[in-house]
Every structure is written in structure tokens, then in C-alpha cells.
Amino acid sequence: MPENEGVTLSRPSISKVSALIADLSDHRKFGVGNYRELMSRKADLLERIAADRPGDTEGAEVAAAARARADELKSTD
């Protein structure tokens, strides 16, 4: 069972999205931050956005691809 299944996800706040973008930028520019953790946060936010827009098939596909990639990175630990 996926860890978020059965849980109602709320749309992420602008501050959460902004914080992730800043952290991703810092990682790319300066190598700061854990890449696996960043990709997991990215997948979480995309899943929350997709859950808020149930008719957006493309958004759901992007979220699923992000989650698959984040899970793939976790499995290489």
C-alpha cells in the first residue's frame, strides 16, 4: 500500500513550493542538500498538487513519475 493512500492531501502552500525551489537551486549551484530527500519532497508536492486537481491527467502522470524516481533513489541506499 503506498504510504499516502487513503490520506487526503491538501494543496501545498506557496511557501512550501518556494522553499523546495530554493533548496533545489542551492543543490544545483552549491551541492548543498541531500538529493534523495529533495526528490522525495518534490514528489510529495507534485502529488499534493495532482490530488488537488483530479481531472488533470498530465499532472497525475508527472507526479507518478516523480514518485517513481524518488522511490528508485531511496532503493539505492
C-alpha positions as MATLAB code, in Angstrom:
seq = 'MPENEGVTLSRPSISKVSALIADLSDHRKFGVGNYRELMSRKADLLERIAADRPGDTEGAEVAAAARARADELKSTD';
ca = [
       0.000    0.000    0.000;
       1.509    3.398   -0.969;
       2.328    5.488    2.071;
      -0.123    8.291    1.119;
      -3.021    6.025    0.119;
      -6.200    6.822    1.987;
      -4.828   10.160    3.183;
      -6.394   13.396    1.983;
      -3.653   15.634    0.660;
      -4.024   19.386    0.803;
      -2.714   21.724   -1.839;
       0.822   22.828   -0.927;
       1.368   26.418    0.116;
       3.371   28.831   -1.988;
       5.974   28.952    0.786;
       6.458   25.148    0.602;
       6.892   25.280   -3.181;
       9.227   28.283   -2.926;
      11.321   26.566   -0.262;
      11.723   23.478   -2.449;
      12.711   25.576   -5.466;
      15.293   27.448   -3.371;
      16.676   24.190   -1.971;
      16.873   22.642   -5.458;
      18.695   25.726   -6.712;
      21.153   25.590   -3.802;
      21.762   21.920   -4.525;
      22.445   22.585   -8.187;
      24.649   25.647   -7.599;
      26.484   24.689   -4.429;
      25.945   20.965   -3.907;
      24.083   21.528   -0.638;
      21.277   19.265    0.483;
      20.531   15.602    0.123;
      19.431   14.846   -3.450;
      17.275   11.862   -2.449;
      15.455   13.930    0.172;
      14.925   16.781   -2.297;
      13.446   14.424   -4.890;
      11.136   12.951   -2.259;
       9.947   16.451   -1.271;
       9.420   17.267   -4.952;
       7.335   14.114   -5.431;
       5.291   14.914   -2.315;
       4.481   18.412   -3.574;
       3.602   17.192   -7.066;
       1.334   14.506   -5.592;
      -0.426   17.127   -3.480;
      -0.902   19.390   -6.496;
      -2.231   16.476   -8.572;
      -4.617   15.449   -5.769;
      -6.000   18.991   -5.743;
      -6.679   18.782   -9.498;
      -8.327   15.372  -10.031;
      -9.122   15.965  -13.718;
      -5.522   16.824  -14.610;
      -4.238   13.578  -16.112;
      -0.918   15.054  -17.159;
      -0.316   16.396  -13.655;
      -1.054   12.969  -12.198;
       1.400   11.369  -14.643;
       4.134   13.866  -13.748;
       3.528   13.247  -10.039;
       3.653    9.471  -10.546;
       6.921    9.738  -12.487;
       8.425   11.941   -9.767;
       7.366    9.460   -7.071;
       8.797    6.537   -9.042;
      12.124    8.358   -9.386;
      12.195    9.307   -5.691;
      11.427    5.713   -4.700;
      14.137    4.465   -7.081;
      16.672    6.746   -5.399;
      15.596    5.503   -1.946;
      16.117    1.897   -3.007;
      19.772    2.584   -3.865;
      20.627    3.462   -0.252;
];
